[in-house]
XYZ file of C-alpha atoms in Angstrom:
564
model
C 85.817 80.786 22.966
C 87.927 80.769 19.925
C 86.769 77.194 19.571
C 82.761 77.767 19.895
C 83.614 80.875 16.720
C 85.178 78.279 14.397
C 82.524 76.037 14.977
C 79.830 78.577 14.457
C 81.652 79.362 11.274
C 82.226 75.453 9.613
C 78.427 75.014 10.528
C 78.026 77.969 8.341
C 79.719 77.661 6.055
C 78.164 73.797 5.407
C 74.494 75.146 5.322
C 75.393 78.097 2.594
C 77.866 75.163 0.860
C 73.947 73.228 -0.095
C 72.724 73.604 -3.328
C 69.655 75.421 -3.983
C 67.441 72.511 -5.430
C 65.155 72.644 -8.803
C 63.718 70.292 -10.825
C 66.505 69.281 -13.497
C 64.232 66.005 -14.545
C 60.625 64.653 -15.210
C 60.922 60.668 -15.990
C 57.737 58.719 -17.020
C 57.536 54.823 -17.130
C 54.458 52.329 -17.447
C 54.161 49.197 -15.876
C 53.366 46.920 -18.902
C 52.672 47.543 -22.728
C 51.087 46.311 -24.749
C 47.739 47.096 -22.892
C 44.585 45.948 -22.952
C 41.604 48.145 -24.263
C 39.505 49.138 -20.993
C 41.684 48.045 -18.353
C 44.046 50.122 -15.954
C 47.612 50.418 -16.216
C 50.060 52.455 -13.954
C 51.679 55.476 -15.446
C 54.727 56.682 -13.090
C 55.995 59.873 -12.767
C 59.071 60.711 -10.960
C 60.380 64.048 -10.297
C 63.884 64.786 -8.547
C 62.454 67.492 -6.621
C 60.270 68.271 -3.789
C 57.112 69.245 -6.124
C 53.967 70.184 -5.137
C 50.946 68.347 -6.017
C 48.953 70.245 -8.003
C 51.826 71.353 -10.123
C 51.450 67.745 -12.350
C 48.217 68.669 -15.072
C 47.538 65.059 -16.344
C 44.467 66.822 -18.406
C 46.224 66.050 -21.637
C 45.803 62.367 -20.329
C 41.737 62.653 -21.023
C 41.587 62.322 -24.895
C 42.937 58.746 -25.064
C 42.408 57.477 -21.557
C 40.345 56.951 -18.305
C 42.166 58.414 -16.062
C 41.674 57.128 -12.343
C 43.082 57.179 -8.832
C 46.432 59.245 -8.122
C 48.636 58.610 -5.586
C 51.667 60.910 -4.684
C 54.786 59.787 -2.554
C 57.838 61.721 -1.498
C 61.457 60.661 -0.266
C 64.621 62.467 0.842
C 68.144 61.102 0.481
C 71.080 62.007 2.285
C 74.734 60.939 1.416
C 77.593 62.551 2.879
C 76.076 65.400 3.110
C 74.547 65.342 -0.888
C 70.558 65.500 -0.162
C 68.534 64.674 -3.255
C 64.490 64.737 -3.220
C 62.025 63.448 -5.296
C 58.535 63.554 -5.631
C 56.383 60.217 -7.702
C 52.668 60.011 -8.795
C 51.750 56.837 -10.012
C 48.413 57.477 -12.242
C 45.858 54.434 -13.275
C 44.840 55.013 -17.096
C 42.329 52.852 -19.191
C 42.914 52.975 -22.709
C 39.768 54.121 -24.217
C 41.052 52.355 -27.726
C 43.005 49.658 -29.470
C 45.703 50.828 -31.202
C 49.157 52.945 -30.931
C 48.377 55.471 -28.670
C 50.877 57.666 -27.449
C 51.137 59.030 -23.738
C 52.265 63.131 -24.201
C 54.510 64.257 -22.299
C 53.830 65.798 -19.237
C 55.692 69.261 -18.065
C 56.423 70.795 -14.381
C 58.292 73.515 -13.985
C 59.378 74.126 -17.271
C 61.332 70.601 -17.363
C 59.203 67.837 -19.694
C 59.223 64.140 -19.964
C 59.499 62.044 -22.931
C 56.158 61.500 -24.559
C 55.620 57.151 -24.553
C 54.191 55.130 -27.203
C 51.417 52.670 -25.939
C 49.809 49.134 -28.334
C 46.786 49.067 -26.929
C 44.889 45.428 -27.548
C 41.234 44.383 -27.620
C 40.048 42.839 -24.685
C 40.637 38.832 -24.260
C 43.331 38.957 -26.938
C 46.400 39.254 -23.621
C 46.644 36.046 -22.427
C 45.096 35.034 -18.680
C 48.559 34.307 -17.374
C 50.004 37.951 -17.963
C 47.329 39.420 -15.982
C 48.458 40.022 -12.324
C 44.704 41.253 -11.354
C 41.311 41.010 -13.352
C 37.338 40.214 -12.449
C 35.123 37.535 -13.315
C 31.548 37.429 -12.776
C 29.187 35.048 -13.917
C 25.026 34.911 -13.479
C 22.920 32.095 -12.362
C 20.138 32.970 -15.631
C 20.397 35.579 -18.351
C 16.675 35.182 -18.279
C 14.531 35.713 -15.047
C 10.728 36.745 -13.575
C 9.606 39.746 -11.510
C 10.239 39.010 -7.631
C 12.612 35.852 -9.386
C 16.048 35.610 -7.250
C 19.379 36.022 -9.440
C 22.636 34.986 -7.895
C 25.229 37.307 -9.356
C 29.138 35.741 -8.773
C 32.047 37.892 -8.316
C 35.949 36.933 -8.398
C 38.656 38.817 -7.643
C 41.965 36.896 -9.163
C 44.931 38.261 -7.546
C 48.727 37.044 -8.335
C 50.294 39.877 -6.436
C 50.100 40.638 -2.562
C 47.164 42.270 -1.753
C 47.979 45.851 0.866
C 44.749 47.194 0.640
C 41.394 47.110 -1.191
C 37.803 47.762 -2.022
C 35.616 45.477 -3.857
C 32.638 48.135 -4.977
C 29.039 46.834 -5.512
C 27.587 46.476 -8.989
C 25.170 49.033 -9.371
C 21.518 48.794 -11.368
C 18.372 50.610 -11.312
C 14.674 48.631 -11.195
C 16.297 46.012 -8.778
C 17.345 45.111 -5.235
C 20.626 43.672 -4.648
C 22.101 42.645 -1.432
C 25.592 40.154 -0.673
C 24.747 36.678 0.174
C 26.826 35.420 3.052
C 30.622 35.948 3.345
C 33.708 36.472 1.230
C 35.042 33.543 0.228
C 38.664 33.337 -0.198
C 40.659 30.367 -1.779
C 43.510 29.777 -4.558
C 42.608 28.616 -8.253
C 44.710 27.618 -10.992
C 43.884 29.221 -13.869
C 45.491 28.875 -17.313
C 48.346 27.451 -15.571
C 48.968 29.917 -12.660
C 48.277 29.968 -9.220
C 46.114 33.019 -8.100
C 44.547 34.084 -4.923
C 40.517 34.122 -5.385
C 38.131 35.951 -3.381
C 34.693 35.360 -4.266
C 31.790 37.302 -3.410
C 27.866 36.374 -4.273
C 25.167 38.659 -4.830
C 21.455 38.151 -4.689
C 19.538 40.449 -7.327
C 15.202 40.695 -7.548
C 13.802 42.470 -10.484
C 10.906 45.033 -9.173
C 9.675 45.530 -12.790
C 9.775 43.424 -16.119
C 11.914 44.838 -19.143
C 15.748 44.430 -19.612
C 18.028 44.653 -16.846
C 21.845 46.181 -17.039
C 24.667 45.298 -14.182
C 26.925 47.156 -14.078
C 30.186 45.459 -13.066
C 31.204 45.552 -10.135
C 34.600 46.979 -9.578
C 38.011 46.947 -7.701
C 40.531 49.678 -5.785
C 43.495 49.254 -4.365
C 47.038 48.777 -3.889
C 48.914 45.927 -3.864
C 52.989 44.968 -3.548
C 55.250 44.113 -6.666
C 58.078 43.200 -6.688
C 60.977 46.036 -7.851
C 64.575 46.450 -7.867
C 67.008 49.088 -6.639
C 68.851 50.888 -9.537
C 72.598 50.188 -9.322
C 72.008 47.637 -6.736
C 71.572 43.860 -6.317
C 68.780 43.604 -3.866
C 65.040 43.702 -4.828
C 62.657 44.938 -2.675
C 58.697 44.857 -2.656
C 57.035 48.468 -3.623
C 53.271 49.591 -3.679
C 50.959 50.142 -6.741
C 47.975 51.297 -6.819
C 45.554 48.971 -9.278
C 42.261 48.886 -10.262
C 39.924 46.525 -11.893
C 36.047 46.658 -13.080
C 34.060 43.440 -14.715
C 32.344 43.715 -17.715
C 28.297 44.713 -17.842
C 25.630 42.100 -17.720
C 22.272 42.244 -19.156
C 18.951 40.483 -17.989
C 15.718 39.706 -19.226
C 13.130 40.059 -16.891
C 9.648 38.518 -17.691
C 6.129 39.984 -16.062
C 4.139 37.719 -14.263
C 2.298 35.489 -16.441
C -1.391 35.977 -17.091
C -2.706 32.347 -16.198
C -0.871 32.378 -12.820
C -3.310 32.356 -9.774
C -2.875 33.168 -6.271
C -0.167 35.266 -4.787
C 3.072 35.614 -6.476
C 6.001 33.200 -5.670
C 8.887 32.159 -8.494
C 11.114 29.569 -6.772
C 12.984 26.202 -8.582
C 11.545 24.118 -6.077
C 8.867 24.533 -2.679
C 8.076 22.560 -0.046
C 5.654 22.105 2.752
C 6.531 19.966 6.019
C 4.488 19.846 9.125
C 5.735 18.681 12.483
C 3.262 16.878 14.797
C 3.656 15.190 18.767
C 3.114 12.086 16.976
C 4.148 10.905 21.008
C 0.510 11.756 21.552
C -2.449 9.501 19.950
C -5.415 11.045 22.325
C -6.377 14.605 22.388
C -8.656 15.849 25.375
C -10.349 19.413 25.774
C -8.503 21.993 26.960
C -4.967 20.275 25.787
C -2.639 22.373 23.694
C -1.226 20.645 20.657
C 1.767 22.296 19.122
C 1.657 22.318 15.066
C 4.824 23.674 13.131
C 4.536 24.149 9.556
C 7.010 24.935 7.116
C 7.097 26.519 3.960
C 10.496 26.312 1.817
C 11.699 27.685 -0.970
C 14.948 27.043 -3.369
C 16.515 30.022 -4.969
C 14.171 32.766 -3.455
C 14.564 35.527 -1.059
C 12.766 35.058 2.326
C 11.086 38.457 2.053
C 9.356 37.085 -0.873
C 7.806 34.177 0.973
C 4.356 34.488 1.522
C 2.702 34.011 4.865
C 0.086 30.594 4.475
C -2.742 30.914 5.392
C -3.984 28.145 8.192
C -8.001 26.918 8.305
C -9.292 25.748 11.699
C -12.850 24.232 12.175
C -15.077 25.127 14.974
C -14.484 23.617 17.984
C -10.912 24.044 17.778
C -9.015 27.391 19.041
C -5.467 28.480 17.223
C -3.057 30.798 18.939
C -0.108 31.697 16.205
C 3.009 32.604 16.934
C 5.009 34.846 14.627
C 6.063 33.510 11.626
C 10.323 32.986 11.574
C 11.925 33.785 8.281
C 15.484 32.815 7.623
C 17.890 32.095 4.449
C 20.518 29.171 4.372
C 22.497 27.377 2.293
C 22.143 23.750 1.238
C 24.333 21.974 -1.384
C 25.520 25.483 -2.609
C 21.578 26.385 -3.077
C 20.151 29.151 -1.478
C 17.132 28.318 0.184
C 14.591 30.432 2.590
C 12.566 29.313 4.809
C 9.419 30.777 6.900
C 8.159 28.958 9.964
C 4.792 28.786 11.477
C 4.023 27.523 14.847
C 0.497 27.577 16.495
C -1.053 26.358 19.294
C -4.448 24.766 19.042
C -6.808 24.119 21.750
C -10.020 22.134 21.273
C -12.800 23.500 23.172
C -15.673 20.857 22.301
C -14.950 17.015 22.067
C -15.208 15.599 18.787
C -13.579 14.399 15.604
C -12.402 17.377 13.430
C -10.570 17.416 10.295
C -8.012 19.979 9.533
C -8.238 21.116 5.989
C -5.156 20.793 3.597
C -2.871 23.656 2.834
C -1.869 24.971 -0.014
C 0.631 27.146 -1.737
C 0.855 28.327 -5.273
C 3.948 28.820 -7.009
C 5.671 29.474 -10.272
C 8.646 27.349 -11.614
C 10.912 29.188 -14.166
C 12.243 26.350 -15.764
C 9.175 24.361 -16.507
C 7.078 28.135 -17.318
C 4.374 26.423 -15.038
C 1.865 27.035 -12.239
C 2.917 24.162 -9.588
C 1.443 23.631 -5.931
C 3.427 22.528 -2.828
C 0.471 21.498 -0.139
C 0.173 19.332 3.018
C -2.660 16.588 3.356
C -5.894 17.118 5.459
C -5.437 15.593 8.972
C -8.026 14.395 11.383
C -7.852 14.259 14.791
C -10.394 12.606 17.417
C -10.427 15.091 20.755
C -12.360 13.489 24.040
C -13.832 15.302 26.735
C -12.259 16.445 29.967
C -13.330 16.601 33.280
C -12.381 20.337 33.698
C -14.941 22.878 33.240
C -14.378 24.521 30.028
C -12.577 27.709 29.917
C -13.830 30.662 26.877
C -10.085 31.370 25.350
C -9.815 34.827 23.513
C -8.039 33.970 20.007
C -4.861 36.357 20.266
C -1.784 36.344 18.194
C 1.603 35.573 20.697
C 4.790 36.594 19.714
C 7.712 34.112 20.701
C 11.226 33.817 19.806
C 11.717 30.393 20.040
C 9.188 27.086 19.243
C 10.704 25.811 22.558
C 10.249 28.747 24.620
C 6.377 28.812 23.250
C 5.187 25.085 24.165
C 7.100 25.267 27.635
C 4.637 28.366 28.253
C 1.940 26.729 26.894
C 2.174 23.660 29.105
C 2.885 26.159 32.251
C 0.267 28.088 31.957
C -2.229 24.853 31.432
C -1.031 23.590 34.327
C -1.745 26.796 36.422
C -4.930 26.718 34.927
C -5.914 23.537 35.630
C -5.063 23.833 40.027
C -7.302 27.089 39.176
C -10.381 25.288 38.076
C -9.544 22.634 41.425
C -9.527 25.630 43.533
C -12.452 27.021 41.829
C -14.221 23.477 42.437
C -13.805 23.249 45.806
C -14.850 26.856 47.149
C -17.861 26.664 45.592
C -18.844 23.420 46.609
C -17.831 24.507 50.272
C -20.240 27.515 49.375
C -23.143 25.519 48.514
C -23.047 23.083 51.539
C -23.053 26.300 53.400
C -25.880 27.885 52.170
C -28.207 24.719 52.276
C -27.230 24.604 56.244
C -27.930 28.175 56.332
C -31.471 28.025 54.449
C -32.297 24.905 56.980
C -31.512 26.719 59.956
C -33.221 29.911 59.051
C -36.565 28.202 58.208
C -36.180 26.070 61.634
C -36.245 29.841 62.915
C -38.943 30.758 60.989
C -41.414 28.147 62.326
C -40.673 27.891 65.653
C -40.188 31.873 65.668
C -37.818 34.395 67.654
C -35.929 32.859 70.440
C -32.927 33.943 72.805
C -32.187 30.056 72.905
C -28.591 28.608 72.513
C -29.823 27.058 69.415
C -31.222 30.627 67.995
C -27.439 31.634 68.547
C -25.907 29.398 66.903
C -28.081 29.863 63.678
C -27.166 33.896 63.613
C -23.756 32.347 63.993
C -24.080 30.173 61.003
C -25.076 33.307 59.236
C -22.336 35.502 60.331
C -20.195 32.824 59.105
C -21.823 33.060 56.037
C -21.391 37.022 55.449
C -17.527 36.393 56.453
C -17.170 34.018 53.424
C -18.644 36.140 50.857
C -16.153 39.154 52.626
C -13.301 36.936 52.444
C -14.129 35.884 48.669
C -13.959 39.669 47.920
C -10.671 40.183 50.010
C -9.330 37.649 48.038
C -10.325 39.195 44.493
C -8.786 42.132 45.966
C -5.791 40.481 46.999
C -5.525 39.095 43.493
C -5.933 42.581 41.911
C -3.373 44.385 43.861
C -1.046 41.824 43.326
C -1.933 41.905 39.530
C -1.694 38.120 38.577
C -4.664 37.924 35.791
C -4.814 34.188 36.291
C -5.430 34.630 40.152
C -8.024 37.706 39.339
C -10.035 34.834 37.176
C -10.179 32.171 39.635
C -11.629 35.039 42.087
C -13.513 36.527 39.844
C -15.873 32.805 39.539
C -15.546 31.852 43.495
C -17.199 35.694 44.263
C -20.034 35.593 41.392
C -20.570 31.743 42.041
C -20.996 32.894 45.827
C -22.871 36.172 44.985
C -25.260 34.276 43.007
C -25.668 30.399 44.822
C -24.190 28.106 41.567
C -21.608 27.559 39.658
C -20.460 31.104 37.364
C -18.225 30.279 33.968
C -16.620 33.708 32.684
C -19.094 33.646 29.893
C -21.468 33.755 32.382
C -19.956 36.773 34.419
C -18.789 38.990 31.340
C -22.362 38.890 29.941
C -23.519 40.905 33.460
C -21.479 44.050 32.001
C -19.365 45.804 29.145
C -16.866 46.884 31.512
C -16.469 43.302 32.916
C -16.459 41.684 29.510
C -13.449 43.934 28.567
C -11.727 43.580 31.406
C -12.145 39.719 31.181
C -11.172 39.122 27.877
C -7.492 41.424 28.750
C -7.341 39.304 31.905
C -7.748 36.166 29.464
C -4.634 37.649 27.094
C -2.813 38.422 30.344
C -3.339 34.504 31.871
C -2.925 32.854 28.190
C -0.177 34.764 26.534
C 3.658 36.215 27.221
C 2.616 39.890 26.669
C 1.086 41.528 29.477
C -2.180 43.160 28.740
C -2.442 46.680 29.946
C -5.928 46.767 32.961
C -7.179 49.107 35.431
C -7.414 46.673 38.074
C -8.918 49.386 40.540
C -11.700 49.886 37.436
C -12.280 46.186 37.255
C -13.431 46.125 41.144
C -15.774 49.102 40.672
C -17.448 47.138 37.934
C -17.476 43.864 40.431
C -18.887 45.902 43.548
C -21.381 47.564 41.446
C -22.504 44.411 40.194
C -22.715 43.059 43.598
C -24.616 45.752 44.953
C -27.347 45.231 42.333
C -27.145 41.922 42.831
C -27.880 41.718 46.973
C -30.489 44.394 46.643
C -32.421 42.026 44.499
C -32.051 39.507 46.712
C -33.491 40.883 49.360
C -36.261 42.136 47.529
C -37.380 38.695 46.450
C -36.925 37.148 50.694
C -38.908 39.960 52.034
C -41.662 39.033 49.243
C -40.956 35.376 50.611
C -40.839 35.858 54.202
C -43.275 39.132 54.982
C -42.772 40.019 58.328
């Protein structure tokens, strides 16, 4: 017990024994000097107390300098029992001027640090090699056009270890601006020292003509130096905040010029290429042939690529995909590209010529209206066999050129056992009918008869009524199972059944609006990826009501025929 007392009293006495700390002293240092006129330098102040914050005022700082970023650290040291605290803010300043400027001295607590006298130099007078950070930018033109692509270069030179950092955007008003690819990061020797470089491009389009201002794009940071321990041997690596801006750059943007014609493209060089199935030499109707065209375009943004224009003769059906825009680099050029892929079907045999393209466009160097254009090609297209098929033009969206011609070849192939199918019902149809109008006229003459034979003819015409039922199941069938290139093939064996010869779609959509409409969306459905949006239950109302008109005619004209 006596123990646990003296204890209580030692710890005691210890606690009460600690000093009651104050600030005694405000030290300021700056990390080099001279300086250079508009770039940062680190002003440290260290305080051997716990201070608070907002207790430093650097407003005295303003007259002379730019003052940016402030950090604040703190640290406690204990030895044998002596505890000493200290508080640091390391403060970025830009020297607004060249000259002796002095840095006041700053005051906390009543206790004041020594006021520091600063040479300030112009800009480009410090040599290269004393500089642990700085920015370099660079411009591909001082001189441009409206809608003209401007690569803007940035680099970061760093001779210190990087911790942490932001490379900010240049900003400008009356232009877009967007990064072009990645960071690039490498080492340069410059002026004789090795520095880690980390390049950044920029793309930069004028909206309006006049004189343009970037300005520079700017660093943030903190990176490691190397420092030393006071009274000691050792060194040891310590962060510093930094920063960094590049200098402003100014443009001259020109409006477009009067004697240009057509819609506007600048570029240093464009370029059309074509690919063709050279493979094929013979074209017949109802054969897709794939076309891509490409337009291309050095130095120019691919939103600024316009979308060509392609001419097709009659007799010849196009079905365009959507156009592919993309931007790449080629020998350190920027180029875009847009890509145009069609489909074209010939519907009549023939030769046909398809007319040249062309594309205007402006080159900046040469201040001249050039043209990039593909040569007129002819083809020679020979007739099929197959009955034609009326094709809707449509625009289909694909993702891919090879996804597109793989559908296109499917669905010409499904197409094509369609029209076989088609072929053979109706033939089957007519042969039927003949025997049915031969027996029913044998009836006729030798008049009504309970006769074997007699049965057999109201047999044949039983069979008859079943066919044109089972042609309707089967346009039903197709309906509820909602396959528009089944619902076409129906769609001709019913109507070429209904009315004794052969029915083309033409032929059936001109008997109503509603089945036109629905035709031509059965069409997009059969002939394209997207899925076109029908009421199949509408579309048989529309074929029944047909029908209905149709028999009722019909019968009209035997009774007239045959009066009993």
């Amino acid at each position: 017990m006596v123990v646990s007392k003296r204890l209580i009293f030692a710890l005691l006495t210890l606690l009460f024994s600690f000093p009651t700390f104050a600030i005694t002293s405000l030290e300021t240092s700056i990390d080099r000097n001279p300086a250079v006129e508009g770039e940062y330098l680190v002003l440290t102040i260290n305080a051997d107390d716990d201070i608070k914050t907002s207790k430093l005022d650097t407003s005295a700082l303003l007259k002379d300098f730019i003052v940016g970023r402030t950090s604040v650290s703190r640290s406690t040291q204990i030895v044998n029992f002596d505890s000493k605290k200290m508080t640091r803010w390391q403060v970025l300043l830009a020297p607004k001027h060249t000259g002796n400027i002095t840095i006041p001295a700053l005051t906390i607590d009543g206790v004041s640090s020594k006021p520091i006298t600063l040479n300030v130099v112009t800009s480009g007078s410090q040599p290269e090699q004393m500089k642990n950070l700085f920015i370099r930018t660079s411009l591909s033109t001082d001189e441009a056009y409206v809608g003209q692509l401007i690569t803007y270069k940035v680099k970061l030179f760093l001779a210190v270890d990087l911790q942490r950092g932001v490379l900010s955007a240049p900003t400008l008003e009356g232009a877009l601006i967007k990064q072009l690819g990645e960071d690039v990061d490498t080492t340069e020797i410059f002026n004789g020292r090795r520095y880690r470089v980390i390049e950044r491009t920029y793309g930069v389009i004028a909206d309006l003509p006049g004189e343009l201002t970037i300005d520079g794009t700017g660093f943030s940071g903190d990176v490691l130096v190397q420092g030393s321990r006071r009274g000691g041997m050792f060194s040891f690596n310590e962060s510093r905040p930094m920063e960094a801006k590049a200098a402003k750059s100014i443009l001259h943007i020109n409006p477009i010029p009067n004697e240009y014609h057509g819609e506007w493209l600048v570029s240093d060089l464009v370029a059309l290429n074509e690919e063709w199935p050279e493979e094929t030499q013979e074209y017949r109707v109802g054969d897709p042939i794939t076309r891509t065209i490409m337009l291309l375009a050095s130095n120019t943004d691919e939103t600024s690529l316009p979308e060509f224009t392609i001419p097709t003769p009659d007799g010849l059906k196009t079905y365009p995909e959507k156009p592919l825009r993309k931007t790449f680099l080629r020998d350190k050029q920027l180029v875009s590209q847009i890509t145009q892929t069609l489909a074209i079907v010939p519907t009549q045999p023939g030769t046909y010529t398809l007319p040249a393209i062309k594309v205007p466009w402006w080159n900046p160097h040469t201040k001249r209206q050039e043209e990039a254009s593909l040569p007129a090609r002819s083809i020679e297209v020979l007739g099929s066999s197959a009955q034609e098929v009326n094709l809707p033009q449509m625009n289909i969206e694909s993702h891919s050129g090879s996804a597109s011609q793989y559908w296109i070849w499917l669905s010409f192939i499904f197409a094509t056992l369609w029209l076989i199918t088609l072929f053979q019902l109706i033939r089957i149809s007519q042969r039927t009918k003949k025997l049915v109008m031969a027996e029913s006229e044998a009836m006729a003459s030798s008049g009504p008869s309970d006769s074997p034979r007699h049965e057999a003819q109201k047999q044949r015409a039983k069979t008859q009524s079943h066919q044109s039922l089972s042609s309707l199941a089967l346009l039903e069938s197709a309906c509820n199972e909602q396959e528009p290139g089944k619902v076409l093939t129906a769609l001709q064996v019913y109507f070429s059944e209904q009315y004794t010869k052969p029915m083309s779609l033409s032929d059936i959509a001109a008997l109503s609006t509603d089945l036109n409409a629905a035709i031509s969306q059965l069409q997009v459905g059969a002939f394209s990826k997207e899925k076109a949006p029908l009421d199949y239950h509408k579309l048989l109302i529309a074929v029944k009501s047909i029908s209905i008109k149709t028999k009722a005619t019909t019968t009209s004209a035997l009774v007239s025929l045959n009066p009993k």
